[in-house]
XYZ file of C-alpha atoms in Angstrom:
458
model
C -97.289 67.687 -34.989
C -95.878 65.746 -32.063
C -95.868 67.279 -28.624
C -92.377 67.725 -27.236
C -91.771 65.758 -24.006
C -88.176 66.832 -23.340
C -84.695 65.629 -24.193
C -85.053 62.310 -22.386
C -87.805 59.683 -22.598
C -90.343 59.630 -19.803
C -90.376 56.390 -17.825
C -92.448 55.066 -14.960
C -90.743 53.828 -11.818
C -91.731 50.952 -9.605
C -90.056 49.283 -6.658
C -89.863 45.729 -5.427
C -88.233 43.990 -8.432
C -86.172 40.889 -7.718
C -83.335 39.258 -9.591
C -81.537 42.503 -10.518
C -78.098 43.107 -8.990
C -76.755 46.634 -8.555
C -72.993 47.236 -8.707
C -72.746 43.786 -10.294
C -69.296 44.604 -11.657
C -68.092 44.474 -8.069
C -67.904 40.718 -8.544
C -64.519 41.450 -10.144
C -63.247 42.599 -6.762
C -64.823 39.674 -4.917
C -63.231 37.231 -7.349
C -59.868 39.014 -7.003
C -60.089 38.576 -3.228
C -60.756 34.866 -3.655
C -58.091 34.174 -6.275
C -55.354 36.057 -4.423
C -56.171 34.399 -1.107
C -56.615 37.788 0.537
C -59.716 36.567 2.387
C -57.841 33.638 3.908
C -54.838 35.777 4.866
C -56.878 38.561 6.492
C -59.135 36.060 8.301
C -56.112 34.250 9.716
C -54.491 37.550 10.733
C -57.603 38.738 12.578
C -58.360 35.359 14.147
C -57.332 36.564 17.643
C -60.047 39.245 17.444
C -62.878 36.802 16.743
C -65.047 36.298 19.793
C -66.495 32.952 20.802
C -69.747 32.103 19.016
C -69.339 35.137 16.753
C -71.493 35.008 13.621
C -69.267 37.146 11.407
C -65.583 36.547 10.694
C -63.572 39.742 11.471
C -61.539 39.237 8.298
C -64.683 39.122 6.160
C -66.064 42.198 7.935
C -62.900 44.199 7.229
C -62.756 43.053 3.602
C -66.405 44.016 3.101
C -65.564 47.560 4.185
C -62.524 47.585 1.874
C -64.609 46.438 -1.104
C -67.236 49.084 -0.301
C -64.476 51.724 -0.275
C -63.132 50.381 -3.585
C -66.638 50.745 -5.032
C -66.722 54.402 -3.992
C -67.739 54.415 -0.317
C -66.131 56.862 2.083
C -67.437 55.743 5.497
C -68.116 52.540 7.422
C -71.877 52.726 6.797
C -71.338 52.415 3.042
C -70.886 48.695 3.571
C -74.662 48.678 3.249
C -74.343 48.553 -0.560
C -72.800 45.073 -0.157
C -75.371 44.017 2.433
C -78.087 44.663 -0.154
C -76.577 42.047 -2.513
C -75.978 38.893 -0.441
C -76.065 36.687 -3.553
C -72.853 38.347 -4.786
C -71.053 39.419 -1.602
C -72.390 36.908 0.930
C -73.616 37.773 4.432
C -72.476 41.244 5.519
C -72.306 42.409 9.140
C -74.482 45.181 10.507
C -73.168 48.699 11.013
C -72.790 48.286 14.813
C -70.781 45.070 14.301
C -68.477 46.850 11.862
C -67.975 49.747 14.284
C -67.189 47.403 17.170
C -64.540 45.628 15.101
C -62.827 48.913 14.164
C -62.854 49.951 17.829
C -61.362 46.605 18.895
C -58.589 46.795 16.300
C -57.846 50.413 17.184
C -57.609 49.504 20.871
C -55.050 46.802 20.039
C -52.681 49.383 18.569
C -49.612 48.121 16.725
C -50.572 44.485 17.290
C -53.534 44.739 14.911
C -51.616 46.882 12.421
C -48.747 44.384 12.349
C -51.145 41.482 11.744
C -52.836 43.265 8.836
C -49.563 44.391 7.271
C -48.014 40.937 7.438
C -51.074 39.448 5.728
C -50.927 42.065 2.980
C -47.214 41.441 2.398
C -47.822 37.702 2.145
C -50.576 38.158 -0.447
C -48.559 40.757 -2.388
C -45.739 38.293 -3.019
C -48.266 35.711 -4.252
C -49.975 38.253 -6.550
C -46.681 39.276 -8.119
C -45.900 35.621 -8.786
C -49.314 35.213 -10.458
C -48.786 38.346 -12.585
C -45.563 37.010 -14.113
C -44.154 39.385 -16.728
C -46.715 42.047 -15.804
C -45.561 42.191 -12.158
C -43.855 45.399 -10.968
C -40.663 43.434 -10.232
C -40.553 41.698 -13.624
C -37.638 43.876 -14.770
C -35.599 42.961 -11.695
C -36.128 46.254 -9.841
C -38.907 47.588 -7.622
C -39.586 51.342 -7.523
C -41.163 52.794 -4.368
C -42.377 56.401 -4.361
C -42.852 58.249 -1.062
C -45.027 61.334 -0.920
C -47.216 63.234 1.508
C -50.919 63.954 1.094
C -53.059 66.528 2.858
C -56.417 65.270 4.162
C -58.769 68.055 5.188
C -60.838 67.653 8.368
C -64.124 69.509 8.807
C -64.466 68.767 12.523
C -62.268 68.433 15.601
C -60.481 65.093 15.210
C -57.535 63.769 17.143
C -54.215 65.071 15.775
C -55.939 67.348 13.269
C -53.982 70.588 12.984
C -53.322 73.508 10.689
C -51.386 72.499 7.581
C -48.745 74.327 5.599
C -51.389 75.078 2.960
C -53.425 76.932 5.601
C -56.062 74.200 5.721
C -56.948 72.002 8.706
C -56.562 68.243 8.952
C -53.911 65.533 8.693
C -50.743 65.046 6.668
C -50.198 61.294 6.045
C -46.999 60.093 4.393
C -47.653 57.334 1.867
C -45.619 54.950 -0.248
C -46.568 53.364 -3.584
C -44.967 50.687 -5.751
C -44.839 51.990 -9.320
C -46.239 49.616 -11.975
C -44.588 51.569 -14.778
C -46.067 53.213 -17.848
C -48.303 50.242 -18.622
C -50.021 50.036 -15.246
C -50.989 51.941 -12.127
C -49.495 51.365 -8.670
C -50.224 49.853 -5.287
C -49.822 51.234 -1.748
C -47.169 49.838 0.574
C -47.090 52.434 3.369
C -49.458 54.892 5.027
C -48.156 56.751 8.056
C -50.794 58.879 9.773
C -49.391 62.237 10.900
C -50.816 65.477 12.319
C -51.608 68.252 9.904
C -48.612 70.301 11.036
C -46.114 67.469 10.369
C -43.164 68.697 8.328
C -42.727 67.804 4.669
C -39.029 67.026 5.147
C -39.079 65.237 8.507
C -36.354 62.590 8.190
C -37.737 60.345 10.965
C -41.110 60.099 9.207
C -39.494 59.299 5.859
C -37.412 56.583 7.488
C -40.481 55.055 9.159
C -42.480 55.175 5.911
C -39.575 53.558 4.060
C -39.413 50.799 6.701
C -43.133 50.122 6.291
C -42.777 50.054 2.499
C -39.788 47.694 2.518
C -41.581 45.304 4.877
C -44.343 44.967 2.263
C -41.941 43.813 -0.466
C -40.741 40.245 -1.067
C -37.755 39.513 1.163
C -35.090 39.784 -1.546
C -36.158 43.380 -2.285
C -35.918 44.664 1.281
C -32.282 45.627 0.814
C -29.892 46.091 -2.060
C -29.750 48.060 -5.287
C -32.755 46.251 -6.800
C -35.055 48.526 -4.781
C -35.226 52.196 -5.749
C -36.678 54.737 -3.313
C -37.875 57.968 -4.939
C -39.010 61.096 -3.134
C -39.458 64.784 -3.796
C -37.324 67.385 -2.046
C -38.974 66.431 1.252
C -36.678 63.394 1.328
C -33.536 65.360 0.505
C -32.125 65.393 4.049
C -28.769 64.144 5.314
C -30.418 61.777 7.793
C -32.726 60.091 5.280
C -30.131 59.761 2.506
C -27.660 58.431 5.060
C -30.218 55.841 6.211
C -30.883 54.707 2.627
C -27.196 54.223 1.883
C -26.207 52.773 5.263
C -23.978 49.702 5.341
C -26.014 46.513 5.006
C -28.965 48.338 3.444
C -27.446 49.650 0.200
C -30.737 50.792 -1.312
C -30.859 52.716 -4.563
C -32.356 56.190 -4.224
C -33.410 59.166 -6.281
C -34.409 62.039 -4.010
C -35.216 65.633 -4.823
C -32.971 68.330 -3.422
C -33.673 71.911 -2.422
C -31.691 74.455 -4.445
C -29.332 75.772 -1.785
C -26.889 78.666 -2.194
C -24.034 76.197 -2.755
C -25.957 74.328 -5.457
C -27.031 77.578 -7.088
C -23.425 78.800 -7.182
C -22.294 75.459 -8.645
C -24.907 75.648 -11.402
C -23.650 79.077 -12.482
C -20.147 77.605 -12.932
C -21.244 74.776 -15.218
C -19.859 75.424 -18.721
C -22.239 75.388 -21.674
C -20.555 72.299 -23.106
C -21.403 70.286 -19.964
C -25.166 70.540 -20.431
C -26.875 67.502 -22.007
C -30.352 67.638 -23.592
C -33.050 66.019 -21.471
C -35.053 63.198 -23.035
C -38.643 62.022 -23.159
C -39.851 58.450 -22.400
C -39.896 57.632 -26.130
C -36.239 58.661 -26.466
C -36.919 61.985 -28.161
C -35.158 65.117 -26.957
C -37.198 67.211 -24.497
C -37.540 70.659 -25.971
C -36.024 73.459 -23.901
C -34.548 71.260 -21.130
C -30.959 70.331 -20.291
C -29.269 68.370 -17.495
C -25.809 68.468 -15.943
C -23.984 66.774 -13.072
C -22.562 68.930 -10.298
C -19.359 68.394 -8.388
C -17.240 70.236 -5.877
C -18.098 71.692 -2.480
C -21.846 71.092 -2.817
C -21.199 67.342 -2.325
C -19.390 67.738 0.992
C -21.124 66.112 3.967
C -23.193 63.721 1.847
C -22.699 59.928 1.692
C -20.050 58.536 -0.595
C -21.259 57.729 -4.092
C -23.932 60.451 -4.203
C -24.411 62.096 -7.604
C -26.023 65.515 -7.805
C -27.865 66.180 -11.071
C -29.555 69.452 -11.994
C -32.012 70.247 -14.759
C -32.667 73.641 -16.274
C -35.782 74.185 -18.353
C -37.653 77.037 -19.892
C -40.657 77.713 -17.649
C -44.108 77.186 -19.041
C -45.905 80.298 -20.340
C -47.232 82.279 -17.412
C -45.037 80.559 -14.810
C -43.166 82.864 -12.463
C -39.462 82.427 -11.846
C -38.105 81.799 -8.353
C -35.079 83.277 -6.594
C -33.263 79.972 -7.092
C -33.717 80.033 -10.875
C -30.951 81.281 -13.138
C -30.758 82.994 -16.535
C -34.508 82.728 -17.025
C -34.418 78.934 -16.536
C -36.330 76.897 -13.945
C -33.849 74.816 -11.912
C -34.622 71.473 -10.262
C -32.142 69.149 -8.619
C -32.024 65.574 -7.334
C -29.494 63.177 -5.847
C -28.947 59.527 -6.732
C -26.400 56.788 -6.078
C -26.939 54.968 -9.389
C -23.645 54.589 -11.239
C -22.781 53.914 -14.874
C -25.955 55.455 -16.268
C -26.338 58.580 -18.466
C -27.531 61.593 -16.528
C -30.379 62.211 -19.019
C -31.675 58.698 -18.324
C -31.432 59.237 -14.570
C -33.235 62.574 -14.841
C -36.059 60.951 -16.821
C -36.335 58.213 -14.195
C -36.623 60.803 -11.424
C -39.118 62.893 -13.399
C -41.376 59.845 -13.672
C -41.799 60.079 -9.904
C -44.678 62.390 -10.842
C -46.762 59.222 -11.256
C -47.009 59.261 -7.459
C -49.358 62.224 -7.868
C -51.653 59.960 -9.890
C -51.583 57.417 -7.067
C -52.476 60.126 -4.551
C -55.369 61.270 -6.752
C -56.611 57.675 -6.821
C -56.258 57.458 -3.029
C -58.304 60.634 -2.564
C -61.023 59.069 -4.707
C -60.834 55.841 -2.669
C -61.565 56.704 0.931
C -58.882 59.333 1.531
C -61.007 62.367 0.768
C -61.454 62.584 4.521
C -60.747 60.508 7.623
C -64.248 59.582 8.834
C -63.446 58.589 12.425
C -62.456 60.645 15.472
C -59.552 58.908 17.191
C -56.130 58.710 15.544
C -55.926 54.952 16.211
C -59.267 54.435 14.452
C -58.174 56.501 11.473
C -54.946 54.508 11.221
C -57.109 51.390 10.830
C -59.085 53.304 8.212
C -55.818 53.953 6.346
C -55.171 50.202 6.313
C -58.663 49.673 4.862
C -57.962 52.310 2.203
C -54.718 50.542 1.304
C -56.510 47.198 0.929
C -59.106 48.869 -1.310
C -56.367 50.441 -3.442
C -54.571 47.101 -3.645
C -57.722 45.442 -4.972
C -58.055 48.237 -7.541
C -54.430 47.614 -8.588
C -54.358 43.805 -8.439
C -57.597 43.278 -10.369
C -56.335 45.149 -13.492
C -52.908 43.561 -13.059
C -54.367 40.043 -13.184
C -57.497 40.475 -15.291
C -57.339 43.510 -17.606
C -55.246 44.208 -20.688
C -54.309 47.190 -22.827
C -55.486 50.647 -21.854
C -57.951 49.204 -19.332
C -55.015 48.286 -17.095
C -54.332 51.995 -16.631
C -57.875 53.029 -15.706
C -58.050 54.915 -12.449
C -60.667 54.095 -9.773
C -63.247 56.610 -11.017
C -63.212 55.106 -14.508
C -63.285 51.538 -13.205
C -66.385 52.378 -11.172
C -68.143 54.153 -14.006
C -67.482 51.546 -16.693
C -67.107 48.227 -14.878
C -68.315 48.191 -11.276
C -71.535 50.126 -11.881
C -72.767 47.643 -14.488
C -76.097 46.003 -13.621
C -76.873 42.335 -14.143
C -79.660 39.845 -13.758
C -79.213 37.052 -11.235
C -80.419 33.694 -12.514
C -80.540 30.562 -10.366
C -80.560 27.300 -12.297
C -79.320 23.831 -11.538
C -78.147 24.928 -8.083
C -75.919 27.498 -9.754
C -76.087 31.281 -9.625
C -75.380 33.078 -12.870
C -74.943 36.825 -13.380
C -76.149 37.937 -16.791
C -74.728 41.360 -17.584
C -76.630 43.701 -19.872
C -75.761 42.891 -23.468
C -76.000 46.540 -24.552
C -73.549 47.810 -21.892
C -70.449 48.999 -23.816
C -67.986 47.330 -21.457
C -69.734 44.007 -20.827
C -67.092 42.173 -22.857
C -64.347 43.757 -20.733
C -66.057 42.491 -17.568
C -66.683 38.976 -18.844
C -63.171 38.626 -20.309
C -61.678 39.796 -17.005
C -63.758 37.268 -15.081
C -62.571 34.513 -17.405
C -58.938 35.453 -16.800
C -59.503 35.408 -13.057
C -61.244 32.039 -13.280
C -58.256 30.619 -15.157
C -55.888 31.475 -12.286
C -55.093 28.701 -9.816
C -56.922 28.733 -6.517
C -54.669 29.654 -3.549
C -53.394 26.620 -1.775
């Protein structure tokens, strides 16, 4: 009879082994940085902040922090995981050097932010060109989703305040480019705001939209080829008027609050005017109908605005609201898209829910909290978070296929980035040998081959 030793085998542990690389899958991110030219762009942008006889390039320092955040870090000190692997990530600055750089950039205010944002926009256009048919603008239209996110603070930080959810912290307003059903999304705006900032503040939505448009290739910064989607927080006269202003002519799909006028108009819609809602595969959505409103509820809004309402049976257990009617949950949105069926427009607006997935990914990538004290420092941190999220979006866009392209950051870290490898030096070359038994080794090696096949930035 064998003596039971537990559910897992007993192993001995020893330290001091060489030639083993932890987080070896992070080489995917390092190679993405190199192939997209992000390192060159950020280094050139932060050139004015490099001191004479400095050992470390400020651009490399900032990118090291961004890669550490992409790998799961949530503070500046987590750059230490890269410092431990110089064979893969190169020389990494010390923690005090990193802190001094963040302080210097924060002290420069908008000058540093503008430099970083211009570099990101430049690289974004190049990445989309590399992606070809997989790029988010391949269909001729770019979709930008704006949404707010609550970031809880557990200490007294500048601009931290009570939020509408009775928590304490900040309320950034973010923008994401939607990659569609076959991909994820990438950040194009992050506006740091106090915790008590309103959800429907038109000035903030306009500023976030400006930041987002500046990140797009020039031909998408105005015109109907760019669609701005928001929830009801964007359904204000000022913001809709700004989107449709002469010379801007952006497409929009913004949620609307069910006002008394809209509620009265819904009750007057005849039964024959309701159209069944549809699902992405073209099938009819069970228990949901859409209709277009007209009349007095359109007064005061820009010309060309279409008001579309959906009624749907609430899910079991859901409570009805005062604005609901006849036992149906009512939601409403406004758009200026013409010559399109209202069921198709309603489906397009409903897919704005993918922004919630992007926010979940952002929370898992450095936005769980804002680790610094000053608002200017945390705004730099938001730029670092955006760079990390861009790497997590661009790497699958350029190197992964199938379902792997849709993996969120947590899954990428668990399956790809956390893979260990052996570092072998031979013939003046360094080779990473990933574990043969790791289930996703082929995904890593195939992705690296696709990245290697891309042209080097000129």
